[in-house]
Each structure stands twice: as C-alpha cells, then as structure tokens.
CSV table of C-alpha atoms in Angstrom, one decimal:
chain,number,residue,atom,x,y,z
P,1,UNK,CA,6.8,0.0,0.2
P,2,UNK,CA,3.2,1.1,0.6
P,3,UNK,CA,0.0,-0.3,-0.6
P,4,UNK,CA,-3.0,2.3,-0.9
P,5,UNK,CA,-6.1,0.6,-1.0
P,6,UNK,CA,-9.5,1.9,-3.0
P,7,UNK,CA,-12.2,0.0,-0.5
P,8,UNK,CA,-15.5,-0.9,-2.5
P,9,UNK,CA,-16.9,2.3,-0.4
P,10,UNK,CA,-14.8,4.7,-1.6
P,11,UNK,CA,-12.3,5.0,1.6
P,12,UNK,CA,-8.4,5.3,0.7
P,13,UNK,CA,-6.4,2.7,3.4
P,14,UNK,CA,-2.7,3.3,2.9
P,15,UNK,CA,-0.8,0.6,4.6
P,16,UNK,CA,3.4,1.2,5.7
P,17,UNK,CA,4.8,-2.5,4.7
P,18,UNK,CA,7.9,-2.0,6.3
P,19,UNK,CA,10.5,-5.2,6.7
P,20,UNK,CA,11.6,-7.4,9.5
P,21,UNK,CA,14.6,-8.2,11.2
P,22,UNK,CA,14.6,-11.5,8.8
P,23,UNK,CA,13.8,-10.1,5.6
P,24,UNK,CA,10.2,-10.5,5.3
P,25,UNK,CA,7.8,-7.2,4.2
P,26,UNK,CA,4.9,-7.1,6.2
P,27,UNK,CA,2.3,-4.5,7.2
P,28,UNK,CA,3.2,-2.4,9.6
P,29,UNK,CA,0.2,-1.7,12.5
P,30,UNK,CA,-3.2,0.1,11.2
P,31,UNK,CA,-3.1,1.9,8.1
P,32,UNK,CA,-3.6,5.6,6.9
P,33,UNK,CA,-7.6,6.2,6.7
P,34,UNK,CA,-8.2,9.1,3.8
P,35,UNK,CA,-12.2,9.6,3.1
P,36,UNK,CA,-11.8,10.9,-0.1
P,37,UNK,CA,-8.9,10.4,-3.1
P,38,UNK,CA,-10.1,13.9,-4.6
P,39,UNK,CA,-7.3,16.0,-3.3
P,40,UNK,CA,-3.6,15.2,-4.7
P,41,UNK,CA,-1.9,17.1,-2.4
P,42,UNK,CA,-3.5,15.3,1.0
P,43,UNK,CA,-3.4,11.9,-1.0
P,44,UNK,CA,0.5,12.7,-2.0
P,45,UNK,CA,1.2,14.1,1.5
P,46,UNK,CA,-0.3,10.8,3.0
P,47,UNK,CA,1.5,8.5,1.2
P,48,UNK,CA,4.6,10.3,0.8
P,49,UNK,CA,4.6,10.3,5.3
P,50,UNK,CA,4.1,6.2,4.9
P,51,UNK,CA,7.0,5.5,2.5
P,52,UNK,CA,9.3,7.3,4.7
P,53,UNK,CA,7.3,5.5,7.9
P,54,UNK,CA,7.9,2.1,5.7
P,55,UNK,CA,12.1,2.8,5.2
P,56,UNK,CA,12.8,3.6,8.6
P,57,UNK,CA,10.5,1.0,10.2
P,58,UNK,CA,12.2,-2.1,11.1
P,59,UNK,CA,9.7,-4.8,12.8
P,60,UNK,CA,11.3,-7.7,15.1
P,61,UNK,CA,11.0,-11.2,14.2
P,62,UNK,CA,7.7,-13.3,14.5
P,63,UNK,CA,6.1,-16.2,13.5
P,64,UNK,CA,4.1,-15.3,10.4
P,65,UNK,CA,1.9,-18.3,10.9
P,66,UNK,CA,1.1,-18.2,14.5
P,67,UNK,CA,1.3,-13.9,14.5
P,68,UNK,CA,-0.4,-12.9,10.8
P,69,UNK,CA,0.6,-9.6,9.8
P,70,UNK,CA,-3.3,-8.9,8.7
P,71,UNK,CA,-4.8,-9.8,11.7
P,72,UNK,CA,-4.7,-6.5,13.6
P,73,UNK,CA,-5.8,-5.1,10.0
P,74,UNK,CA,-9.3,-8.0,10.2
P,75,UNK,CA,-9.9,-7.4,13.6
P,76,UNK,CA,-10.0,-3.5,13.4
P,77,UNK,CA,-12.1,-4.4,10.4
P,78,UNK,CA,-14.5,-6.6,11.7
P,79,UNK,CA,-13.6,-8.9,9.3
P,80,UNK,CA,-13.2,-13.1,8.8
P,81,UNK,CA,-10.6,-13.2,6.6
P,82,UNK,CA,-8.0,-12.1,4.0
P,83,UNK,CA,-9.9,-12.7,1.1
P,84,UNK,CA,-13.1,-10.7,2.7
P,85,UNK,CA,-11.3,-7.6,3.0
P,86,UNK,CA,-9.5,-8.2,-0.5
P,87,UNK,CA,-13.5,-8.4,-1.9
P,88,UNK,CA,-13.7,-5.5,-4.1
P,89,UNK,CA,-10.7,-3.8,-3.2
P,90,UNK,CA,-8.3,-2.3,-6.1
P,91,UNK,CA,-4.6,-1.7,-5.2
P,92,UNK,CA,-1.7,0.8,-6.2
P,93,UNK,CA,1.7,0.1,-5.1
P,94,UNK,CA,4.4,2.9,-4.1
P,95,UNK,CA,7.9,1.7,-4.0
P,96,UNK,CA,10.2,4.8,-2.5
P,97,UNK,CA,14.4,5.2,-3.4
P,98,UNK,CA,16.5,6.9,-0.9
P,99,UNK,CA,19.5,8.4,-1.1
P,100,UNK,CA,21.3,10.3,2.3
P,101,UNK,CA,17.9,10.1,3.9
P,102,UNK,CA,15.9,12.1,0.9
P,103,UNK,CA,13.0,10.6,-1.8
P,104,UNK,CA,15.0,10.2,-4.8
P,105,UNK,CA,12.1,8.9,-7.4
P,106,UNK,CA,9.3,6.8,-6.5
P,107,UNK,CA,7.6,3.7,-8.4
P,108,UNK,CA,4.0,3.9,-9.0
P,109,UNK,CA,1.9,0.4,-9.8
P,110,UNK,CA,-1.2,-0.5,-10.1
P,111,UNK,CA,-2.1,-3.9,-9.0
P,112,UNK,CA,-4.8,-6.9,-10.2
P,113,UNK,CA,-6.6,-8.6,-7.5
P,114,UNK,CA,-6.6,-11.9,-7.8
P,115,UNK,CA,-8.9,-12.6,-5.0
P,116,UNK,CA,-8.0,-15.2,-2.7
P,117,UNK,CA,-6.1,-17.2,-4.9
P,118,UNK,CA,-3.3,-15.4,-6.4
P,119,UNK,CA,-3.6,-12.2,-4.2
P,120,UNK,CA,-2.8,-8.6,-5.4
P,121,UNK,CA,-0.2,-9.0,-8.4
P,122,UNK,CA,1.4,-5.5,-9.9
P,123,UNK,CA,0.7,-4.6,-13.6
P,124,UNK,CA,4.3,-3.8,-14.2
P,125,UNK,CA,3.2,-2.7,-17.7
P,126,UNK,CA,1.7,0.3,-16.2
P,127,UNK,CA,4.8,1.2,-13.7
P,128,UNK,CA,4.9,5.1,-13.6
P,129,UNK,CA,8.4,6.2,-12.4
P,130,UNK,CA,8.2,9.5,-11.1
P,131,UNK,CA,11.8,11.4,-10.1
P,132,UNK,CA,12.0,13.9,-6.9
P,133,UNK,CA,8.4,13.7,-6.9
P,134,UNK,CA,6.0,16.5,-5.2
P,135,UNK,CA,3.2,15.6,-3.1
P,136,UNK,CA,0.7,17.0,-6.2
P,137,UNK,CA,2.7,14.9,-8.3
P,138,UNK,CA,2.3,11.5,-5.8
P,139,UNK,CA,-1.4,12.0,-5.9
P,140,UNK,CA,-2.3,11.9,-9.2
P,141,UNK,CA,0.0,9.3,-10.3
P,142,UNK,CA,-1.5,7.4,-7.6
P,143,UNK,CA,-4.8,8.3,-9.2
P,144,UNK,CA,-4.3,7.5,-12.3
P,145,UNK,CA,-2.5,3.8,-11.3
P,146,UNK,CA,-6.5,3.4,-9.7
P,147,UNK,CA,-7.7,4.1,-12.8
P,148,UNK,CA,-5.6,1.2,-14.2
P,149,UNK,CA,-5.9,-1.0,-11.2
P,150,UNK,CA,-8.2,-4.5,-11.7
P,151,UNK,CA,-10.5,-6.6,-10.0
C-alpha cells in the first residue's frame, strides 16, 4: 500500500507502507518528496516505483510502542507529533494487485482526516479501480481522489 500525502504547502509525500514479519503495515523509511502534483506521468511514475517498493519490502519485527513507525517521518520533519504533521494534510490511498510479479489493477481512495482522533479513514464511496494502469493513468486518478479527499 501507499499513502500520498497533499501537505498544506503544496508538496506531494508518498510514503511505501510495506508489512512486517508479524503482519503489521507500517511506513516504510522516508517518503517520496514530489514539489508539484501537476504532471501525471512523474506523479504516476512515483507512485507506481512505491507500490512495487511496498510489495517487495518486508520489515523485521519491532516494538511499535517503544520503535513508532512515524518517528523517523517527525524527526526528518521537525515535528512534535502525529497529529502536527496530520494538521492540514489530505490523503489518497493506492492499494496495488500482483500477479507473477506484474501490476494487475490498482485501488485508488481518497481518505478523511480525522485529525488526531480517528486518523485518516478511506472514503470507500469514492474507490476508483483502475486495471493494468499506466503511469498517466495513476496520476490523474490520484488527482482526482485529492479532489475528493477531506479535512
């Protein structure tokens, strides 16, 4: 799975969640940094890299408590918390199927942030399924799931 995040200043942060050895998704080191959203094809490309990054990435057990999975993410960041970075911030999910190693069809959804309470939670409503998708493609369903996205 990936989460692309639209930062209050316009920047693009795509983040590889990628599983561990127990089960649990987590983020997977720093994420993707993309200036801009205006071009399809890079935006596509880019996240397109990350889903395959996220299905062949397996991380090794931790302690989620003691070793947060965001913390790299805040310090990078310069940031307190969770719920500071989450200020503002609208999220599209990307959910990639494999078959024999190649992108079958990817799920596109946009997300509400909750804040600190409830989190990011997909609008499953708006779910764009999108078969043997091209980067171009990616992009601007990925665009369009911003458009959708809420604070």
């Amino acid at each position: 799975m990936v989460n692309i995040d639209l930062r209050p200043d316009g920047t693009l942060l795509v983040h590889v969640m990628a599983r561990t050895t127990e089960g649990a998704m987590i983020l997977s080191g720093l994420p993707k940094v993309l200036m801009d959203a205006d071009d399809d094809i890079s935006l596509g490309q880019t996240v397109m890299a990350a889903t395959d990054e996220a299905v062949s990435t397996v991380l090794p057990a931790r302690d989620l408590r003691h070793n947060p999975p965001d913390a790299e993410l805040l310090e990078w960041l310069k940031l307190p918390s969770y719920a500071a970075y989450a200020k503002g911030v609208r999220e599209v999910k990307v959910h990639g199927f494999y078959e024999a190693g190649a992108l079958t069809h990817v799920l596109v959804t946009p997300a509400h942030n909750g804040g600190a309470r409830s989190g990011f939670t997909p609008l499953t409503d708006h779910r764009v399924r999108l078969d043997s998708p091209t980067a171009a493609q990616l992009g601007a369903a990925v665009q369009e799931a911003f458009a959708l996205a809420t604070l």
